[in-house]
Amino acid sequence: MSIQQHQFTMQYDELYIDLFAGGGGASTAMEMALGRAPDIAINHAGQALAAHCANHPNTAHYQEDVFERCPSVVTGGRPVALLWMSPTCTHFSKAKGAKLVNKKIRGLAWVGVRWAMRVKPKVIMLENVEEFEDWGPLGIDGKPIEEKKGKLFQHFVRRLTQEGYTVDWKVLHAHHFGAPTSRKRLFMVARCDGQPIVWPEPTHGPDREPYRTIGECIDWSIPCPSIFDRKKPLVDATLKRIARGIEKF
């Protein structure tokens, strides 16, 4: 998602912070949009933070729990223009199947409200799987309570609103914006700087630029064994999925 300069500007003394910093893809996108890397990145996972450091060496990195680092201390009193958050998504995603989910991990997004209360970033942006909108309490069996689906998400939005933020969210499809993948993600924007929340218009799809394909990213000159020449044949279910994919695409 692009941020146009007339919609969002950062002063030289304002900070840009990446919570839950991973390899640095989101930070790279923001750097392309804003012309600068994040000032601060926080993650408890050493490997993730090491990857981010390799891609953004001028960023100050803190390896610790995002709730342990006090926003007022880490910012040193400087104003925050942008807080980017990508909380762990695995305990929301339907890809997890019937496995039990973790209440603490599902609650990581609350750190955004803490930052809103303590240092009032101009803009808070959150990215997660589309099921994040269904965030609700868990039953004693460790599974989401169906009739309370979305209750905690709604409370999360209300808390940001109570802190003076205008909040909006959308599920965006990456292939509508020129990425060679059909990845879908929920994006939330909360801002308290008086500027409107403006969503990007799709650039690819019907009546627009043609969708890009993963074939563009593959070096076809590199020799690779065929899945059909395996010593152990593919099972019928896999062959049927391949057939459906060929028919569809």
mmCIF file of C-alpha atoms in Angstrom:
data_model
loop_
_atom_site.group_PDB
_atom_site.id
_atom_site.type_symbol
_atom_site.label_atom_id
_atom_site.label_comp_id
_atom_site.label_asym_id
_atom_site.label_seq_id
_atom_site.Cartn_x
_atom_site.Cartn_y
_atom_site.Cartn_z
ATOM 1 C CA MET A 1 0.000 0.000 0.000
ATOM 2 C CA SER A 2 1.482 3.336 -1.003
ATOM 3 C CA ILE A 3 1.470 6.472 1.114
ATOM 4 C CA GLN A 4 1.399 9.593 -1.011
ATOM 5 C CA GLN A 5 3.396 12.551 0.277
ATOM 6 C CA HIS A 6 0.370 14.863 0.212
ATOM 7 C CA GLN A 7 -1.484 12.426 2.463
ATOM 8 C CA PHE A 8 1.307 11.718 4.933
ATOM 9 C CA THR A 9 4.466 13.655 5.713
ATOM 10 C CA MET A 10 7.152 13.013 8.304
ATOM 11 C CA GLN A 11 9.173 15.745 9.982
ATOM 12 C CA TYR A 12 12.895 15.172 10.503
ATOM 13 C CA ASP A 13 12.509 14.679 14.270
ATOM 14 C CA GLU A 14 9.556 12.260 14.024
ATOM 15 C CA LEU A 15 10.054 8.536 14.410
ATOM 16 C CA TYR A 16 8.939 5.611 12.278
ATOM 17 C CA ILE A 17 8.713 2.381 14.271
ATOM 18 C CA ASP A 18 8.275 -1.236 13.154
ATOM 19 C CA LEU A 19 6.879 -3.542 15.838
ATOM 20 C CA PHE A 20 7.074 -7.318 15.313
ATOM 21 C CA ALA A 21 9.839 -6.622 12.778
ATOM 22 C CA GLY A 22 10.596 -9.666 10.638
ATOM 23 C CA GLY A 23 12.734 -9.933 7.535
ATOM 24 C CA GLY A 24 12.013 -6.309 6.730
ATOM 25 C CA GLY A 25 9.664 -6.534 3.758
ATOM 26 C CA ALA A 26 7.139 -4.110 5.236
ATOM 27 C CA SER A 27 9.960 -1.785 6.278
ATOM 28 C CA THR A 28 11.344 -1.875 2.731
ATOM 29 C CA ALA A 29 7.925 -0.978 1.306
ATOM 30 C CA MET A 30 7.613 1.909 3.739
ATOM 31 C CA GLU A 31 11.130 3.042 2.887
ATOM 32 C CA MET A 32 10.152 3.115 -0.786
ATOM 33 C CA ALA A 33 7.065 5.171 0.075
ATOM 34 C CA LEU A 34 8.570 7.515 2.658
ATOM 35 C CA GLY A 35 12.191 7.696 1.563
ATOM 36 C CA ARG A 36 13.568 6.432 4.876
ATOM 37 C CA ALA A 37 14.007 3.208 6.812
ATOM 38 C CA PRO A 38 12.378 2.730 10.239
ATOM 39 C CA ASP A 39 14.171 4.369 13.138
ATOM 40 C CA ILE A 40 13.348 1.552 15.565
ATOM 41 C CA ALA A 41 12.467 -2.141 15.155
ATOM 42 C CA ILE A 42 11.330 -4.455 17.949
ATOM 43 C CA ASN A 43 10.902 -8.241 18.013
ATOM 44 C CA HIS A 44 11.514 -10.935 20.619
ATOM 45 C CA ALA A 45 12.834 -13.378 17.992
ATOM 46 C CA GLY A 46 16.567 -13.070 17.407
ATOM 47 C CA GLN A 47 16.574 -14.634 13.936
ATOM 48 C CA ALA A 48 13.808 -12.355 12.694
ATOM 49 C CA LEU A 49 15.543 -9.296 14.069
ATOM 50 C CA ALA A 50 18.897 -10.381 12.594
ATOM 51 C CA ALA A 51 17.275 -10.591 9.155
ATOM 52 C CA HIS A 52 15.735 -7.161 9.631
ATOM 53 C CA CYS A 53 19.115 -5.774 10.722
ATOM 54 C CA ALA A 54 20.774 -7.169 7.594
ATOM 55 C CA ASN A 55 18.222 -5.386 5.417
ATOM 56 C CA HIS A 56 18.037 -2.200 7.499
ATOM 57 C CA PRO A 57 21.416 -1.736 9.210
ATOM 58 C CA ASN A 58 20.779 1.884 10.203
ATOM 59 C CA THR A 59 17.697 1.009 12.250
ATOM 60 C CA ALA A 60 17.997 0.667 16.041
ATOM 61 C CA HIS A 61 17.021 -2.926 16.906
ATOM 62 C CA TYR A 62 15.626 -4.152 20.225
ATOM 63 C CA GLN A 63 15.292 -7.894 20.850
ATOM 64 C CA GLU A 64 12.579 -8.167 23.474
ATOM 65 C CA ASP A 65 8.872 -8.611 24.095
ATOM 66 C CA VAL A 66 6.975 -5.675 22.557
ATOM 67 C CA PHE A 67 5.120 -5.219 25.866
ATOM 68 C CA GLU A 68 8.372 -4.998 27.835
ATOM 69 C CA ARG A 69 9.734 -1.956 26.009
ATOM 70 C CA CYS A 70 8.004 1.196 27.293
ATOM 71 C CA PRO A 71 6.950 3.407 24.356
ATOM 72 C CA SER A 72 7.930 6.599 26.185
ATOM 73 C CA VAL A 73 11.399 5.245 26.927
ATOM 74 C CA VAL A 74 12.158 3.800 23.506
ATOM 75 C CA THR A 75 11.125 7.021 21.755
ATOM 76 C CA GLY A 76 13.115 9.246 24.119
ATOM 77 C CA GLY A 77 10.395 11.867 24.039
ATOM 78 C CA ARG A 78 10.495 12.273 20.245
ATOM 79 C CA PRO A 79 7.142 12.319 18.418
ATOM 80 C CA VAL A 80 6.066 9.243 16.457
ATOM 81 C CA ALA A 81 4.770 9.752 12.939
ATOM 82 C CA LEU A 82 4.161 6.103 12.043
ATOM 83 C CA LEU A 83 3.792 2.882 14.013
ATOM 84 C CA TRP A 84 3.668 -0.246 11.837
ATOM 85 C CA MET A 85 2.458 -3.514 13.387
ATOM 86 C CA SER A 86 2.312 -7.038 11.984
ATOM 87 C CA PRO A 87 1.308 -9.150 15.021
ATOM 88 C CA THR A 88 1.700 -12.923 14.760
ATOM 89 C CA CYS A 89 -1.102 -14.185 12.524
ATOM 90 C CA THR A 90 -0.904 -17.976 12.974
ATOM 91 C CA HIS A 91 -3.415 -18.055 15.847
ATOM 92 C CA PHE A 92 -6.020 -16.274 13.712
ATOM 93 C CA SER A 93 -5.439 -17.921 10.341
ATOM 94 C CA LYS A 94 -7.798 -20.629 9.118
ATOM 95 C CA ALA A 95 -4.657 -22.421 7.925
ATOM 96 C CA LYS A 96 -4.140 -23.477 11.551
ATOM 97 C CA GLY A 97 -7.114 -25.794 11.205
ATOM 98 C CA ALA A 98 -8.610 -27.331 14.339
ATOM 99 C CA LYS A 99 -5.509 -26.867 16.503
ATOM 100 C CA LEU A 100 -5.904 -24.919 19.746
ATOM 101 C CA VAL A 101 -5.095 -21.216 19.625
ATOM 102 C CA ASN A 102 -3.104 -19.178 22.126
ATOM 103 C CA LYS A 103 -4.923 -16.333 23.909
ATOM 104 C CA LYS A 104 -1.699 -14.414 24.653
ATOM 105 C CA ILE A 105 -0.507 -14.506 21.049
ATOM 106 C CA ARG A 106 -3.942 -13.482 19.781
ATOM 107 C CA GLY A 107 -3.764 -10.495 22.151
ATOM 108 C CA LEU A 108 -0.478 -9.088 20.823
ATOM 109 C CA ALA A 109 -2.297 -6.377 18.871
ATOM 110 C CA TRP A 110 -3.254 -4.680 22.164
ATOM 111 C CA VAL A 111 0.250 -3.237 22.244
ATOM 112 C CA GLY A 112 -0.976 -0.799 19.590
ATOM 113 C CA VAL A 113 -3.456 0.680 22.071
ATOM 114 C CA ARG A 114 -0.633 0.996 24.608
ATOM 115 C CA TRP A 115 1.425 3.011 22.113
ATOM 116 C CA ALA A 116 -1.622 5.128 21.287
ATOM 117 C CA MET A 117 -2.094 5.937 24.961
ATOM 118 C CA ARG A 118 1.576 6.641 25.736
ATOM 119 C CA VAL A 119 3.031 8.418 22.695
ATOM 120 C CA LYS A 120 0.085 9.035 20.302
ATOM 121 C CA PRO A 121 1.591 8.119 16.893
ATOM 122 C CA LYS A 122 0.087 10.173 14.073
ATOM 123 C CA VAL A 123 -0.654 6.995 12.144
ATOM 124 C CA ILE A 124 -0.897 3.368 13.276
ATOM 125 C CA MET A 125 -0.967 0.706 10.580
ATOM 126 C CA LEU A 126 -1.675 -2.977 11.186
ATOM 127 C CA GLU A 127 -1.432 -5.949 8.831
ATOM 128 C CA ASN A 128 -2.772 -9.429 9.517
ATOM 129 C CA VAL A 129 -4.738 -12.296 7.985
ATOM 130 C CA GLU A 130 -8.341 -11.566 7.073
ATOM 131 C CA GLU A 131 -9.558 -13.707 9.998
ATOM 132 C CA PHE A 132 -8.187 -11.051 12.372
ATOM 133 C CA GLU A 133 -11.587 -9.368 11.980
ATOM 134 C CA ASP A 134 -13.125 -12.420 13.705
ATOM 135 C CA TRP A 135 -10.959 -11.944 16.825
ATOM 136 C CA GLY A 136 -13.030 -12.927 19.829
ATOM 137 C CA PRO A 137 -12.762 -14.645 23.228
ATOM 138 C CA LEU A 138 -11.820 -18.294 23.665
ATOM 139 C CA GLY A 139 -13.836 -20.954 25.460
ATOM 140 C CA ILE A 140 -12.537 -23.284 28.159
ATOM 141 C CA ASP A 141 -11.687 -25.720 25.369
ATOM 142 C CA GLY A 142 -9.149 -23.220 23.947
ATOM 143 C CA LYS A 143 -11.200 -22.595 20.812
ATOM 144 C CA PRO A 144 -12.911 -19.370 19.668
ATOM 145 C CA ILE A 145 -16.495 -18.946 20.854
ATOM 146 C CA GLU A 146 -18.514 -18.846 17.648
ATOM 147 C CA GLU A 147 -21.316 -16.574 18.916
ATOM 148 C CA LYS A 148 -18.745 -14.028 20.178
ATOM 149 C CA LYS A 149 -16.771 -13.894 16.956
ATOM 150 C CA GLY A 150 -15.379 -10.420 16.292
ATOM 151 C CA LYS A 151 -16.129 -9.051 19.792
ATOM 152 C CA LEU A 152 -12.496 -8.372 20.723
ATOM 153 C CA PHE A 153 -11.794 -6.908 17.297
ATOM 154 C CA GLN A 154 -14.661 -4.466 17.771
ATOM 155 C CA HIS A 155 -13.392 -3.605 21.260
ATOM 156 C CA PHE A 156 -9.891 -3.039 19.851
ATOM 157 C CA VAL A 157 -11.304 -0.573 17.305
ATOM 158 C CA ARG A 158 -13.328 1.194 20.020
ATOM 159 C CA ARG A 159 -10.242 1.619 22.209
ATOM 160 C CA LEU A 160 -8.321 3.248 19.374
ATOM 161 C CA THR A 161 -11.323 5.479 18.686
ATOM 162 C CA GLN A 162 -11.436 6.464 22.356
ATOM 163 C CA GLU A 163 -7.807 7.555 22.066
ATOM 164 C CA GLY A 164 -8.804 10.003 19.327
ATOM 165 C CA TYR A 165 -8.146 7.902 16.223
ATOM 166 C CA THR A 166 -10.190 7.529 13.078
ATOM 167 C CA VAL A 167 -10.031 3.825 12.178
ATOM 168 C CA ASP A 168 -10.705 1.968 8.950
ATOM 169 C CA TRP A 169 -9.717 -1.413 7.533
ATOM 170 C CA LYS A 170 -9.890 -3.397 4.301
ATOM 171 C CA VAL A 171 -8.923 -6.820 2.991
ATOM 172 C CA LEU A 172 -6.603 -6.232 0.033
ATOM 173 C CA HIS A 173 -5.497 -8.778 -2.565
ATOM 174 C CA ALA A 174 -1.822 -8.541 -3.484
ATOM 175 C CA HIS A 175 -2.410 -9.562 -7.105
ATOM 176 C CA HIS A 176 -4.639 -6.512 -7.576
ATOM 177 C CA PHE A 177 -1.561 -4.333 -7.003
ATOM 178 C CA GLY A 178 0.986 -5.993 -9.278
ATOM 179 C CA ALA A 179 2.359 -8.725 -7.014
ATOM 180 C CA PRO A 180 2.572 -12.231 -8.552
ATOM 181 C CA THR A 181 0.605 -13.843 -5.715
ATOM 182 C CA SER A 182 -3.043 -14.109 -4.693
ATOM 183 C CA ARG A 183 -2.179 -13.384 -1.035
ATOM 184 C CA LYS A 184 -4.984 -11.659 0.892
ATOM 185 C CA ARG A 185 -4.366 -9.580 3.996
ATOM 186 C CA LEU A 186 -6.386 -7.306 6.256
ATOM 187 C CA PHE A 187 -4.925 -3.816 6.592
ATOM 188 C CA MET A 188 -6.022 -1.399 9.295
ATOM 189 C CA VAL A 189 -5.190 2.297 9.401
ATOM 190 C CA ALA A 190 -5.763 4.472 12.470
ATOM 191 C CA ARG A 191 -4.811 8.123 12.334
ATOM 192 C CA CYS A 192 -5.212 11.133 14.610
ATOM 193 C CA ASP A 193 -3.575 13.827 12.469
ATOM 194 C CA GLY A 194 -6.808 15.050 10.905
ATOM 195 C CA GLN A 195 -5.970 13.653 7.486
ATOM 196 C CA PRO A 196 -8.331 11.254 5.661
ATOM 197 C CA ILE A 197 -7.657 7.544 5.308
ATOM 198 C CA VAL A 198 -7.203 6.916 1.586
ATOM 199 C CA TRP A 199 -7.025 3.404 0.164
ATOM 200 C CA PRO A 200 -5.116 2.614 -3.043
ATOM 201 C CA GLU A 201 -7.002 1.783 -6.215
ATOM 202 C CA PRO A 202 -6.279 -1.634 -7.766
ATOM 203 C CA THR A 203 -3.902 -1.496 -10.709
ATOM 204 C CA HIS A 204 -4.272 -5.046 -12.034
ATOM 205 C CA GLY A 205 -7.258 -7.207 -12.918
ATOM 206 C CA PRO A 206 -10.291 -7.041 -15.239
ATOM 207 C CA ASP A 207 -10.226 -3.841 -17.336
ATOM 208 C CA ARG A 208 -6.812 -3.003 -15.833
ATOM 209 C CA GLU A 209 -3.281 -4.270 -16.238
ATOM 210 C CA PRO A 210 -3.130 -8.083 -16.557
ATOM 211 C CA TYR A 211 -2.311 -10.040 -13.443
ATOM 212 C CA ARG A 212 1.341 -10.963 -13.035
ATOM 213 C CA THR A 213 2.242 -14.623 -12.663
ATOM 214 C CA ILE A 214 4.755 -16.468 -10.536
ATOM 215 C CA GLY A 215 6.318 -17.657 -13.795
ATOM 216 C CA GLU A 216 7.931 -14.217 -14.072
ATOM 217 C CA CYS A 217 9.907 -14.939 -10.911
ATOM 218 C CA ILE A 218 11.274 -18.328 -12.000
ATOM 219 C CA ASP A 219 14.561 -18.747 -13.858
ATOM 220 C CA TRP A 220 13.460 -21.402 -16.333
ATOM 221 C CA SER A 221 17.038 -21.918 -17.537
ATOM 222 C CA ILE A 222 17.966 -23.731 -14.316
ATOM 223 C CA PRO A 223 17.534 -27.516 -14.734
ATOM 224 C CA CYS A 224 14.939 -28.994 -12.441
ATOM 225 C CA PRO A 225 13.535 -32.543 -12.222
ATOM 226 C CA SER A 226 9.898 -32.919 -13.168
ATOM 227 C CA ILE A 227 7.399 -33.896 -10.496
ATOM 228 C CA PHE A 228 6.073 -36.431 -13.009
ATOM 229 C CA ASP A 229 9.434 -38.266 -13.200
ATOM 230 C CA ARG A 230 9.533 -39.170 -9.510
ATOM 231 C CA LYS A 231 10.445 -42.726 -8.533
ATOM 232 C CA LYS A 232 7.444 -42.689 -6.220
ATOM 233 C CA PRO A 233 4.352 -41.521 -8.153
ATOM 234 C CA LEU A 234 2.292 -38.645 -6.846
ATOM 235 C CA VAL A 235 -0.829 -39.691 -4.949
ATOM 236 C CA ASP A 236 -4.193 -39.319 -6.623
ATOM 237 C CA ALA A 237 -5.259 -36.378 -4.448
ATOM 238 C CA THR A 238 -2.177 -34.376 -5.503
ATOM 239 C CA LEU A 239 -2.718 -35.202 -9.168
ATOM 240 C CA LYS A 240 -6.331 -34.048 -8.897
ATOM 241 C CA ARG A 241 -5.209 -30.721 -7.358
ATOM 242 C CA ILE A 242 -2.736 -30.231 -10.209
ATOM 243 C CA ALA A 243 -5.473 -30.998 -12.743
ATOM 244 C CA ARG A 244 -7.829 -28.490 -11.116
ATOM 245 C CA GLY A 245 -5.099 -25.844 -11.155
ATOM 246 C CA ILE A 246 -4.334 -26.421 -14.828
ATOM 247 C CA GLU A 247 -8.043 -26.215 -15.689
ATOM 248 C CA LYS A 248 -8.537 -23.044 -13.645
ATOM 249 C CA PHE A 249 -5.439 -21.132 -14.737
#
